[in-house]
mmCIF file of C-alpha atoms in Angstrom:
data_model
loop_
_atom_site.group_PDB
_atom_site.id
_atom_site.type_symbol
_atom_site.label_atom_id
_atom_site.label_comp_id
_atom_site.label_asym_id
_atom_site.label_seq_id
_atom_site.Cartn_x
_atom_site.Cartn_y
_atom_site.Cartn_z
ATOM 1 C CA MET A 1 0.000 0.000 0.000
ATOM 2 C CA ASP A 2 0.999 3.644 -0.291
ATOM 3 C CA ASN A 3 2.817 5.345 2.574
ATOM 4 C CA ILE A 4 -0.157 7.602 3.384
ATOM 5 C CA THR A 5 -2.145 4.506 4.313
ATOM 6 C CA HIS A 6 0.739 2.983 6.270
ATOM 7 C CA SER A 7 1.209 6.238 8.209
ATOM 8 C CA LEU A 8 -2.492 6.549 9.043
ATOM 9 C CA VAL A 9 -2.579 2.947 10.266
ATOM 10 C CA GLY A 10 0.524 3.597 12.388
ATOM 11 C CA ALA A 11 -1.092 6.680 13.932
ATOM 12 C CA THR A 12 -4.306 4.763 14.643
ATOM 13 C CA LEU A 13 -2.398 1.943 16.325
ATOM 14 C CA ALA A 14 -0.463 4.488 18.395
ATOM 15 C CA GLU A 15 -3.701 6.003 19.696
ATOM 16 C CA LEU A 16 -4.953 2.554 20.682
ATOM 17 C CA ALA A 17 -1.660 1.707 22.413
ATOM 18 C CA LEU A 18 -1.495 4.901 24.469
ATOM 19 C CA PRO A 19 -2.641 4.803 28.100
ATOM 20 C CA GLY A 20 -5.221 7.393 29.106
ATOM 21 C CA SER A 21 -2.726 9.068 31.417
ATOM 22 C CA ALA A 22 -0.078 9.623 28.718
ATOM 23 C CA THR A 23 1.862 12.870 28.820
ATOM 24 C CA ARG A 24 2.530 14.995 25.748
ATOM 25 C CA ALA A 25 6.061 13.556 25.503
ATOM 26 C CA GLN A 26 4.738 10.005 25.691
ATOM 27 C CA ARG A 27 2.117 10.736 23.009
ATOM 28 C CA ARG A 28 4.849 12.099 20.759
ATOM 29 C CA ALA A 29 7.056 9.047 21.338
ATOM 30 C CA PHE A 30 4.207 6.611 20.639
ATOM 31 C CA PHE A 31 3.018 8.392 17.500
ATOM 32 C CA VAL A 32 6.537 8.605 16.088
ATOM 33 C CA THR A 33 7.017 4.907 16.838
ATOM 34 C CA GLY A 34 3.707 3.897 15.282
ATOM 35 C CA ILE A 35 4.247 5.844 12.067
ATOM 36 C CA VAL A 36 7.907 4.849 11.715
ATOM 37 C CA ALA A 37 7.204 1.159 12.415
ATOM 38 C CA ALA A 38 4.315 1.118 9.935
ATOM 39 C CA ASN A 39 6.612 2.475 7.196
ATOM 40 C CA LEU A 40 9.961 0.961 8.160
ATOM 41 C CA PRO A 41 9.843 -2.130 5.894
ATOM 42 C CA ASP A 42 9.999 0.254 2.919
ATOM 43 C CA ALA A 43 13.558 1.084 3.992
ATOM 44 C CA ASP A 44 14.516 -1.548 1.402
ATOM 45 C CA LEU A 45 14.179 1.246 -1.176
ATOM 46 C CA VAL A 46 17.477 2.602 0.160
ATOM 47 C CA TYR A 47 19.543 -0.340 -1.093
ATOM 48 C CA THR A 48 17.839 -1.349 -4.341
ATOM 49 C CA ARG A 49 20.885 -0.103 -6.288
ATOM 50 C CA ILE A 50 22.944 -3.079 -5.114
ATOM 51 C CA THR A 51 21.471 -4.834 -8.179
ATOM 52 C CA PRO A 52 21.254 -3.117 -11.583
ATOM 53 C CA ALA A 53 18.010 -1.390 -12.549
ATOM 54 C CA PRO A 54 15.258 -2.328 -12.951
ATOM 55 C CA LEU A 55 16.030 -5.597 -11.178
ATOM 56 C CA GLY A 56 17.100 -3.840 -7.991
ATOM 57 C CA SER A 57 13.698 -2.317 -7.302
ATOM 58 C CA LEU A 58 11.752 -5.305 -8.640
ATOM 59 C CA LEU A 59 13.557 -7.866 -6.490
ATOM 60 C CA HIS A 60 14.652 -5.955 -3.381
ATOM 61 C CA HIS A 61 11.627 -3.701 -2.805
ATOM 62 C CA ARG A 62 9.047 -5.774 -0.962
ATOM 63 C CA GLY A 63 11.987 -8.098 -0.499
ATOM 64 C CA HIS A 64 13.714 -9.241 2.678
ATOM 65 C CA THR A 65 12.359 -6.416 4.849
ATOM 66 C CA HIS A 66 8.860 -7.578 3.901
ATOM 67 C CA THR A 67 9.276 -11.012 5.467
ATOM 68 C CA ILE A 68 8.663 -12.266 9.003
ATOM 69 C CA GLY A 69 12.413 -12.697 9.485
ATOM 70 C CA GLY A 70 13.031 -9.174 8.212
ATOM 71 C CA LEU A 71 10.457 -7.760 10.629
ATOM 72 C CA VAL A 72 12.285 -9.396 13.545
ATOM 73 C CA VAL A 73 15.479 -7.577 12.534
ATOM 74 C CA LEU A 74 13.600 -4.281 12.156
ATOM 75 C CA ALA A 75 11.967 -4.752 15.579
ATOM 76 C CA LEU A 76 15.407 -5.214 17.150
ATOM 77 C CA LEU A 77 16.548 -2.035 15.408
ATOM 78 C CA LEU A 78 13.613 -0.116 16.867
ATOM 79 C CA GLY A 79 14.397 -1.605 20.267
ATOM 80 C CA ALA A 80 17.978 -0.365 20.021
ATOM 81 C CA VAL A 81 16.788 3.145 19.137
ATOM 82 C CA SER A 82 14.413 3.108 22.107
ATOM 83 C CA LEU A 83 17.451 2.855 24.407
ATOM 84 C CA VAL A 84 18.527 6.378 23.502
ATOM 85 C CA PRO A 85 18.102 8.297 26.799
ATOM 86 C CA ALA A 86 15.465 10.777 25.568
ATOM 87 C CA ALA A 87 13.349 7.995 24.030
ATOM 88 C CA ARG A 88 13.822 5.706 27.018
ATOM 89 C CA ARG A 89 12.570 8.340 29.465
ATOM 90 C CA ALA A 90 9.407 8.824 27.416
ATOM 91 C CA ILE A 91 8.474 5.175 26.960
ATOM 92 C CA GLU A 92 9.892 3.511 30.076
ATOM 93 C CA PRO A 93 6.683 3.699 32.143
ATOM 94 C CA HIS A 94 4.795 1.945 29.324
ATOM 95 C CA ARG A 95 7.475 -0.155 27.644
ATOM 96 C CA ALA A 96 5.208 -3.219 27.189
ATOM 97 C CA ARG A 97 2.653 -1.062 25.373
ATOM 98 C CA TRP A 98 5.442 0.486 23.300
ATOM 99 C CA TRP A 99 6.727 -2.937 22.202
ATOM 100 C CA ALA A 100 3.191 -4.047 21.322
ATOM 101 C CA LEU A 101 2.850 -0.911 19.168
ATOM 102 C CA ALA A 102 6.211 -1.431 17.454
ATOM 103 C CA VAL A 103 5.414 -5.048 16.571
ATOM 104 C CA ALA A 104 1.858 -4.231 15.471
ATOM 105 C CA GLY A 105 3.114 -1.385 13.285
ATOM 106 C CA LEU A 106 5.667 -3.584 11.553
ATOM 107 C CA LEU A 107 3.171 -6.404 11.025
ATOM 108 C CA SER A 108 0.577 -3.964 9.704
ATOM 109 C CA HIS A 109 2.896 -3.042 6.837
ATOM 110 C CA LEU A 110 3.200 -6.639 5.735
ATOM 111 C CA VAL A 111 -0.546 -7.261 6.072
ATOM 112 C CA LEU A 112 -1.502 -4.151 4.100
ATOM 113 C CA ASP A 113 0.970 -4.912 1.312
ATOM 114 C CA SER A 114 -0.555 -8.383 0.960
ATOM 115 C CA TRP A 115 -3.924 -6.928 -0.050
ATOM 116 C CA ASN A 116 -3.112 -5.802 -3.602
ATOM 117 C CA SER A 117 -1.883 -7.274 -6.878
ATOM 118 C CA TYR A 118 1.796 -6.343 -6.441
ATOM 119 C CA GLY A 119 2.380 -9.178 -3.970
ATOM 120 C CA VAL A 120 4.587 -10.186 -1.039
ATOM 121 C CA HIS A 121 6.472 -13.325 0.001
ATOM 122 C CA PRO A 122 6.354 -13.077 3.804
ATOM 123 C CA PHE A 123 7.449 -16.603 4.731
ATOM 124 C CA TRP A 124 10.972 -16.581 3.278
ATOM 125 C CA PRO A 125 13.255 -18.500 3.811
ATOM 126 C CA PHE A 126 10.751 -21.315 4.383
ATOM 127 C CA ASP A 127 8.578 -20.417 1.397
ATOM 128 C CA SER A 128 9.588 -17.956 -1.333
ATOM 129 C CA HIS A 129 6.324 -17.923 -3.301
ATOM 130 C CA TRP A 130 4.611 -14.617 -3.996
ATOM 131 C CA ILE A 131 1.191 -14.075 -2.375
ATOM 132 C CA TYR A 132 -1.329 -11.715 -4.009
ATOM 133 C CA GLY A 133 -4.446 -10.343 -2.324
ATOM 134 C CA ASP A 134 -5.883 -8.846 -5.541
ATOM 135 C CA ALA A 135 -8.559 -7.049 -3.510
ATOM 136 C CA ILE A 136 -7.490 -3.473 -2.672
ATOM 137 C CA PHE A 137 -6.132 -0.748 -4.934
ATOM 138 C CA ILE A 138 -2.623 0.254 -3.874
ATOM 139 C CA ALA A 139 -3.916 3.691 -2.743
ATOM 140 C CA ASP A 140 -7.507 3.448 -1.533
ATOM 141 C CA PRO A 141 -9.246 6.778 -0.763
ATOM 142 C CA TRP A 142 -11.947 5.053 1.283
ATOM 143 C CA ILE A 143 -9.322 3.731 3.688
ATOM 144 C CA TRP A 144 -7.692 7.169 3.767
ATOM 145 C CA LEU A 145 -11.023 8.736 4.643
ATOM 146 C CA VAL A 146 -11.920 6.509 7.581
ATOM 147 C CA LEU A 147 -8.473 6.584 9.175
ATOM 148 C CA ALA A 148 -7.822 10.279 8.484
ATOM 149 C CA VAL A 149 -11.066 11.471 10.104
ATOM 150 C CA SER A 150 -10.129 9.633 13.299
ATOM 151 C CA ALA A 151 -6.520 10.864 13.192
ATOM 152 C CA ALA A 152 -7.556 14.473 12.532
ATOM 153 C CA LEU A 153 -10.029 14.517 15.426
ATOM 154 C CA ASN A 154 -7.452 12.922 17.734
ATOM 155 C CA THR A 155 -4.681 15.452 17.140
ATOM 156 C CA MET A 156 -3.699 17.473 20.201
ATOM 157 C CA ARG A 157 -3.709 20.711 18.212
ATOM 158 C CA PRO A 158 -6.796 21.603 16.147
ATOM 159 C CA ARG A 159 -4.574 23.223 13.519
ATOM 160 C CA GLY A 160 -2.825 19.887 12.910
ATOM 161 C CA GLY A 161 -6.143 18.103 12.421
ATOM 162 C CA ALA A 162 -7.353 20.791 10.050
ATOM 163 C CA LEU A 163 -4.156 20.562 8.003
ATOM 164 C CA LEU A 164 -4.472 16.770 7.768
ATOM 165 C CA GLY A 165 -8.085 17.030 6.630
ATOM 166 C CA ALA A 166 -7.289 19.755 4.109
ATOM 167 C CA ALA A 167 -4.363 17.789 2.666
ATOM 168 C CA LEU A 168 -6.518 14.699 2.183
ATOM 169 C CA ALA A 169 -9.343 16.755 0.635
ATOM 170 C CA LEU A 170 -6.927 18.397 -1.809
ATOM 171 C CA LEU A 171 -5.435 15.036 -2.748
ATOM 172 C CA ILE A 172 -8.838 13.515 -3.492
ATOM 173 C CA ALA A 173 -10.009 16.647 -5.321
ATOM 174 C CA ALA A 174 -6.865 16.557 -7.495
ATOM 175 C CA ALA A 175 -7.469 12.878 -8.275
ATOM 176 C CA GLY A 176 -11.033 13.719 -9.267
ATOM 177 C CA TRP A 177 -9.918 16.668 -11.416
ATOM 178 C CA ARG A 178 -7.451 14.408 -13.257
ATOM 179 C CA GLN A 179 -10.231 11.816 -13.633
ATOM 180 C CA VAL A 180 -8.315 9.191 -11.664
ATOM 181 C CA ILE A 181 -11.353 8.981 -9.377
ATOM 182 C CA PRO A 182 -14.916 9.246 -10.791
ATOM 183 C CA ALA A 183 -16.739 12.466 -9.918
ATOM 184 C CA ILE A 184 -19.511 10.520 -8.203
ATOM 185 C CA ALA A 185 -16.908 8.822 -5.972
ATOM 186 C CA VAL A 186 -15.433 12.219 -5.014
ATOM 187 C CA ALA A 187 -18.909 13.394 -4.015
ATOM 188 C CA ALA A 188 -19.559 10.200 -2.039
ATOM 189 C CA LEU A 189 -16.232 10.577 -0.233
ATOM 190 C CA ALA A 190 -17.074 14.167 0.709
ATOM 191 C CA VAL A 191 -20.488 13.193 2.113
ATOM 192 C CA ALA A 192 -18.969 10.270 4.026
ATOM 193 C CA ALA A 193 -16.249 12.507 5.478
ATOM 194 C CA VAL A 194 -18.800 14.994 6.844
ATOM 195 C CA ALA A 195 -21.019 12.237 8.240
ATOM 196 C CA LEU A 196 -18.131 10.405 9.896
ATOM 197 C CA THR A 197 -16.749 13.614 11.400
ATOM 198 C CA LEU A 198 -20.116 14.516 12.938
ATOM 199 C CA LEU A 199 -20.517 10.972 14.268
ATOM 200 C CA MET A 200 -17.037 10.698 15.800
ATOM 201 C CA ARG A 201 -16.617 14.230 17.156
ATOM 202 C CA PRO A 202 -18.254 13.545 20.565
ATOM 203 C CA TRP A 203 -16.329 10.302 21.093
ATOM 204 C CA PRO A 204 -13.154 9.811 23.146
ATOM 205 C CA PRO A 205 -9.905 9.210 21.168
ATOM 206 C CA HIS A 206 -9.682 5.460 21.824
ATOM 207 C CA ARG A 207 -13.213 4.909 20.565
ATOM 208 C CA ARG A 208 -12.525 6.902 17.396
ATOM 209 C CA ALA A 209 -9.346 4.971 16.672
ATOM 210 C CA GLY A 210 -10.895 1.584 17.397
ATOM 211 C CA THR A 211 -13.937 2.338 15.258
ATOM 212 C CA ALA A 212 -11.776 3.584 12.380
ATOM 213 C CA LEU A 213 -9.654 0.454 12.467
ATOM 214 C CA GLY A 214 -12.731 -1.751 12.692
ATOM 215 C CA LEU A 215 -14.437 -0.014 9.759
ATOM 216 C CA THR A 216 -11.273 -0.371 7.702
ATOM 217 C CA LEU A 217 -11.114 -4.099 8.376
ATOM 218 C CA LEU A 218 -14.822 -4.502 7.538
ATOM 219 C CA TYR A 219 -14.289 -2.650 4.261
ATOM 220 C CA VAL A 220 -11.285 -4.816 3.377
ATOM 221 C CA ALA A 221 -13.200 -8.002 4.222
ATOM 222 C CA ALA A 222 -16.050 -6.835 1.993
ATOM 223 C CA MET A 223 -13.611 -6.131 -0.851
ATOM 224 C CA PHE A 224 -12.198 -9.642 -0.574
ATOM 225 C CA GLY A 225 -15.755 -10.907 -0.860
ATOM 226 C CA VAL A 226 -16.348 -8.792 -3.970
ATOM 227 C CA ARG A 227 -13.070 -10.136 -5.373
ATOM 228 C CA GLU A 228 -14.516 -13.645 -5.285
ATOM 229 C CA ARG A 229 -17.561 -12.479 -7.230
ATOM 230 C CA VAL A 230 -15.351 -10.809 -9.845
ATOM 231 C CA THR A 231 -13.206 -13.936 -10.121
ATOM 232 C CA ALA A 232 -16.290 -16.058 -10.734
ATOM 233 C CA ARG A 233 -17.440 -13.708 -13.495
ATOM 234 C CA VAL A 234 -14.008 -13.760 -15.120
ATOM 235 C CA LEU A 235 -13.685 -17.536 -15.051
ATOM 236 C CA GLY A 236 -17.167 -17.844 -16.541
ATOM 237 C CA ALA A 237 -16.425 -15.523 -19.464
ATOM 238 C CA PRO A 238 -15.107 -16.720 -22.866
ATOM 239 C CA VAL A 239 -11.893 -14.685 -22.714
ATOM 240 C CA SER A 240 -9.474 -17.219 -24.190
ATOM 241 C CA ALA A 241 -9.253 -19.434 -27.229
ATOM 242 C CA SER A 242 -10.642 -22.950 -27.208
ATOM 243 C CA GLY A 243 -8.283 -25.366 -25.490
ATOM 244 C CA ALA A 244 -6.542 -22.675 -23.398
ATOM 245 C CA ARG A 245 -6.220 -23.084 -19.647
ATOM 246 C CA ILE A 246 -6.352 -20.026 -17.382
ATOM 247 C CA VAL A 247 -3.435 -20.165 -14.961
ATOM 248 C CA ASP A 248 -3.887 -16.801 -13.252
ATOM 249 C CA VAL A 249 -6.404 -14.007 -12.796
ATOM 250 C CA VAL A 250 -4.977 -10.614 -11.775
ATOM 251 C CA LEU A 251 -7.520 -8.297 -10.155
ATOM 252 C CA SER A 252 -7.605 -4.747 -8.849
ATOM 253 C CA PRO A 253 -10.543 -2.459 -8.086
ATOM 254 C CA GLU A 254 -10.588 0.922 -9.760
ATOM 255 C CA PRO A 255 -9.494 3.792 -7.457
ATOM 256 C CA ALA A 256 -12.338 4.664 -5.048
ATOM 257 C CA ASN A 257 -14.782 2.620 -7.145
ATOM 258 C CA PRO A 258 -15.371 -0.896 -5.787
ATOM 259 C CA LEU A 259 -18.105 -1.352 -8.408
ATOM 260 C CA CYS A 260 -15.577 -1.573 -11.257
ATOM 261 C CA TRP A 261 -12.496 -3.822 -11.403
ATOM 262 C CA SER A 262 -9.521 -4.038 -13.734
ATOM 263 C CA VAL A 263 -8.860 -7.667 -14.611
ATOM 264 C CA MET A 264 -6.247 -9.637 -16.482
ATOM 265 C CA THR A 265 -6.235 -13.315 -17.357
ATOM 266 C CA ILE A 266 -3.190 -15.391 -18.243
ATOM 267 C CA ALA A 267 -4.019 -18.524 -20.201
ATOM 268 C CA VAL A 268 -1.813 -21.292 -21.581
ATOM 269 C CA ASN A 269 -2.425 -23.378 -24.694
ATOM 270 C CA GLU A 270 0.422 -25.893 -24.844
ATOM 271 C CA PRO A 271 -0.592 -27.677 -28.086
ATOM 272 C CA VAL A 272 -0.277 -24.467 -30.122
ATOM 273 C CA ASP A 273 2.701 -23.030 -28.146
ATOM 274 C CA LEU A 274 0.862 -19.948 -26.847
ATOM 275 C CA PHE A 275 0.280 -18.097 -23.643
ATOM 276 C CA THR A 276 -2.282 -15.308 -23.828
ATOM 277 C CA THR A 277 -2.766 -12.265 -21.625
ATOM 278 C CA THR A 278 -6.145 -10.532 -21.839
ATOM 279 C CA ARG A 279 -7.074 -7.271 -20.132
ATOM 280 C CA GLY A 280 -10.571 -6.150 -19.305
ATOM 281 C CA THR A 281 -12.881 -4.388 -16.871
ATOM 282 C CA VAL A 282 -15.609 -6.153 -14.937
ATOM 283 C CA SER A 283 -18.479 -4.813 -12.866
ATOM 284 C CA PRO A 284 -19.339 -7.325 -10.129
ATOM 285 C CA PHE A 285 -22.944 -6.162 -9.734
ATOM 286 C CA VAL A 286 -24.368 -3.952 -12.498
ATOM 287 C CA PRO A 287 -22.838 -2.903 -15.846
ATOM 288 C CA SER A 288 -23.156 0.788 -14.942
ATOM 289 C CA GLY A 289 -20.547 0.280 -12.229
ATOM 290 C CA CYS A 290 -17.929 0.843 -14.924
ATOM 291 C CA GLY A 291 -19.799 3.628 -16.704
ATOM 292 C CA ARG A 292 -22.439 3.568 -19.379
ATOM 293 C CA ARG A 293 -22.253 0.229 -21.137
ATOM 294 C CA ALA A 294 -24.440 -2.780 -21.792
ATOM 295 C CA SER A 295 -22.146 -5.572 -20.605
ATOM 296 C CA ALA A 296 -20.738 -6.287 -17.157
ATOM 297 C CA ALA A 297 -17.415 -7.400 -18.712
ATOM 298 C CA VAL A 298 -15.509 -5.686 -21.514
ATOM 299 C CA TRP A 299 -12.309 -7.237 -22.893
ATOM 300 C CA GLU A 300 -9.421 -5.806 -24.876
ATOM 301 C CA GLU A 301 -7.539 -7.516 -27.689
ATOM 302 C CA PRO A 302 -5.468 -10.409 -26.249
ATOM 303 C CA VAL A 303 -1.674 -10.336 -26.213
ATOM 304 C CA ARG A 304 -0.507 -13.685 -27.635
ATOM 305 C CA GLN A 305 3.062 -14.868 -27.106
ATOM 306 C CA SER A 306 5.152 -17.952 -27.752
ATOM 307 C CA LEU A 307 5.768 -20.281 -24.844
ATOM 308 C CA ALA A 308 8.824 -21.757 -26.546
ATOM 309 C CA ILE A 309 10.495 -18.367 -27.008
ATOM 310 C CA LEU A 310 9.861 -17.372 -23.380
ATOM 311 C CA ARG A 311 11.176 -20.688 -22.085
ATOM 312 C CA ASP A 312 14.251 -20.583 -24.297
ATOM 313 C CA ARG A 313 15.090 -17.048 -23.159
ATOM 314 C CA TYR A 314 14.519 -18.048 -19.539
ATOM 315 C CA ARG A 315 16.952 -20.958 -19.821
ATOM 316 C CA SER A 316 19.653 -19.055 -21.715
ATOM 317 C CA ASP A 317 19.536 -15.564 -20.173
ATOM 318 C CA CYS A 318 20.342 -15.038 -16.483
ATOM 319 C CA TRP A 319 18.911 -11.489 -16.631
ATOM 320 C CA VAL A 320 15.551 -12.828 -17.768
ATOM 321 C CA ARG A 321 15.695 -15.543 -15.099
ATOM 322 C CA ALA A 322 16.233 -12.832 -12.487
ATOM 323 C CA TRP A 323 13.452 -10.661 -13.920
ATOM 324 C CA MET A 324 11.047 -13.608 -13.884
ATOM 325 C CA GLN A 325 11.381 -13.714 -10.075
ATOM 326 C CA PHE A 326 9.058 -10.688 -10.174
ATOM 327 C CA GLY A 327 7.084 -10.825 -13.423
ATOM 328 C CA ARG A 328 3.527 -12.035 -13.002
ATOM 329 C CA ALA A 329 2.294 -11.023 -16.470
ATOM 330 C CA PRO A 330 5.410 -11.107 -18.683
ATOM 331 C CA GLU A 331 5.546 -9.503 -22.100
ATOM 332 C CA LEU A 332 8.609 -10.519 -24.116
ATOM 333 C CA VAL A 333 9.514 -8.647 -27.294
ATOM 334 C CA PRO A 334 12.767 -8.967 -29.272
ATOM 335 C CA ASP A 335 14.600 -6.255 -27.322
ATOM 336 C CA ALA A 336 12.822 -6.016 -23.940
ATOM 337 C CA ILE A 337 10.737 -7.713 -21.280
ATOM 338 C CA GLY A 338 8.170 -6.093 -18.981
ATOM 339 C CA ASP A 339 5.158 -6.809 -16.817
ATOM 340 C CA LEU A 340 1.776 -6.082 -18.407
ATOM 341 C CA ARG A 341 0.446 -5.117 -14.986
ATOM 342 C CA TYR A 342 2.630 -2.005 -15.190
ATOM 343 C CA GLY A 343 3.056 -0.957 -18.801
ATOM 344 C CA GLY A 344 4.606 -4.070 -20.357
ATOM 345 C CA ALA A 345 7.872 -4.307 -22.277
ATOM 346 C CA ARG A 346 7.576 -0.915 -23.998
ATOM 347 C CA GLY A 347 7.225 1.245 -20.910
ATOM 348 C CA GLY A 348 6.776 1.373 -17.162
ATOM 349 C CA PHE A 349 9.097 0.685 -14.262
ATOM 350 C CA THR A 350 9.304 -3.070 -14.949
ATOM 351 C CA SER A 351 10.629 -2.765 -18.520
ATOM 352 C CA MET A 352 14.134 -4.222 -18.974
ATOM 353 C CA SER A 353 16.177 -4.069 -22.168
ATOM 354 C CA LEU A 354 17.553 -7.388 -23.412
ATOM 355 C CA HIS A 355 21.074 -8.094 -24.563
ATOM 356 C CA SER A 356 22.758 -11.113 -26.033
ATOM 357 C CA PRO A 357 23.210 -13.550 -23.118
ATOM 358 C CA ALA A 358 26.822 -14.065 -24.179
ATOM 359 C CA ASP A 359 27.591 -10.329 -23.988
ATOM 360 C CA ALA A 360 26.608 -9.550 -20.417
ATOM 361 C CA ALA A 361 27.704 -10.813 -17.016
ATOM 362 C CA CYS A 362 24.904 -12.032 -14.801
ATOM 363 C CA PRO A 363 23.384 -9.468 -12.416
ATOM 364 C CA ALA A 364 24.772 -9.406 -8.886
ATOM 365 C CA ARG A 365 22.982 -10.023 -5.585
ATOM 366 C CA ILE A 366 19.905 -11.791 -6.917
ATOM 367 C CA THR A 367 17.102 -12.846 -4.594
ATOM 368 C CA PRO A 368 15.659 -16.385 -4.227
ATOM 369 C CA TRP A 369 11.991 -15.647 -4.961
ATOM 370 C CA ILE A 370 10.003 -18.343 -6.777
ATOM 371 C CA PRO A 371 9.000 -16.955 -10.205
ATOM 372 C CA PRO A 372 5.264 -16.202 -10.261
ATOM 373 C CA ARG A 373 5.128 -17.727 -13.740
ATOM 374 C CA SER A 374 6.808 -21.001 -12.887
ATOM 375 C CA ASP A 375 3.792 -22.510 -14.630
ATOM 376 C CA LEU A 376 4.996 -20.955 -17.895
ATOM 377 C CA VAL A 377 8.759 -21.371 -17.793
ATOM 378 C CA GLY A 378 8.758 -24.884 -16.376
ATOM 379 C CA ARG A 379 10.684 -24.136 -13.203
ATOM 380 C CA PRO A 380 9.721 -26.451 -10.324
ATOM 381 C CA ALA A 381 7.322 -24.592 -8.057
ATOM 382 C CA GLY A 382 8.928 -25.831 -4.864
#
């Protein structure tokens, strides 16, 4: 998830961890801890250059710091920082609560990142498979709204709460102006923000934070339920050629619009040496969820590629083998490879130029992740 969401979750957890008798210094220490812990796994962005681009960011971001073992190391790092005299004086009376907050903040990052289609592999070194939630857009304004209202009302200084609310409103308004979010969703978010503010204003801070976290979890659970409905519609649609077998369905709701989902199927047809990637949009309930149209599912022209060419390049090219540790929807063209989730081979942050395997040394410091498309390249899945 985006770092706005991680920060808001960290602040919400900090409010829940604080004792009622907390001093201003203790509140500051807990809120800094909650927000830092909730974002700390993304520190892997600092060292992605240890492997050449784009492999460094593809393999090391959401890499070792996004595993249970990595979180243990990060928790020890936070514990070491808490021994600094100024920090120790602030948290010492409530050290057990502070540790619970630090661990919860770190775990929250891993849980949130597991909700979308980018993926995580949290159980390394015991299991290096990618896990995809395919249920929440990477930046969800509805989650922002619920958590931000609580955080704004809970700030010690009214000016800070007003600034937080204004920043979120401007961000959503800008997304609506650029048509990233439908106008009707912007209006619904505004009405919900006013209603939630009026509802929560009389409540004590702990109740606001607990309710915000509970509403967020209910929303996420509902989105996972909608995901199953979308999956059923996709698997029941004639999106691939006769004889093809769908090996993966990639899903993501549209920003702030849970009534319309971006979908992608990956199908294999071994007898004719093809794997096919097909994009589309699906409305899980009514066709109008994705705008004015007659059908609940609309599909684009499929991208058809040769299995034999992909497998040959995978066997002969160590750069492609490394790239395939990330690629869930590979697109291979004569001079590049990229992930169709993010622009494909011709553009986007996953695009990697290809060279003659004999002309280039293998990339350094490669990770051990199981390729998501082991089912295409023939690599054993275990």
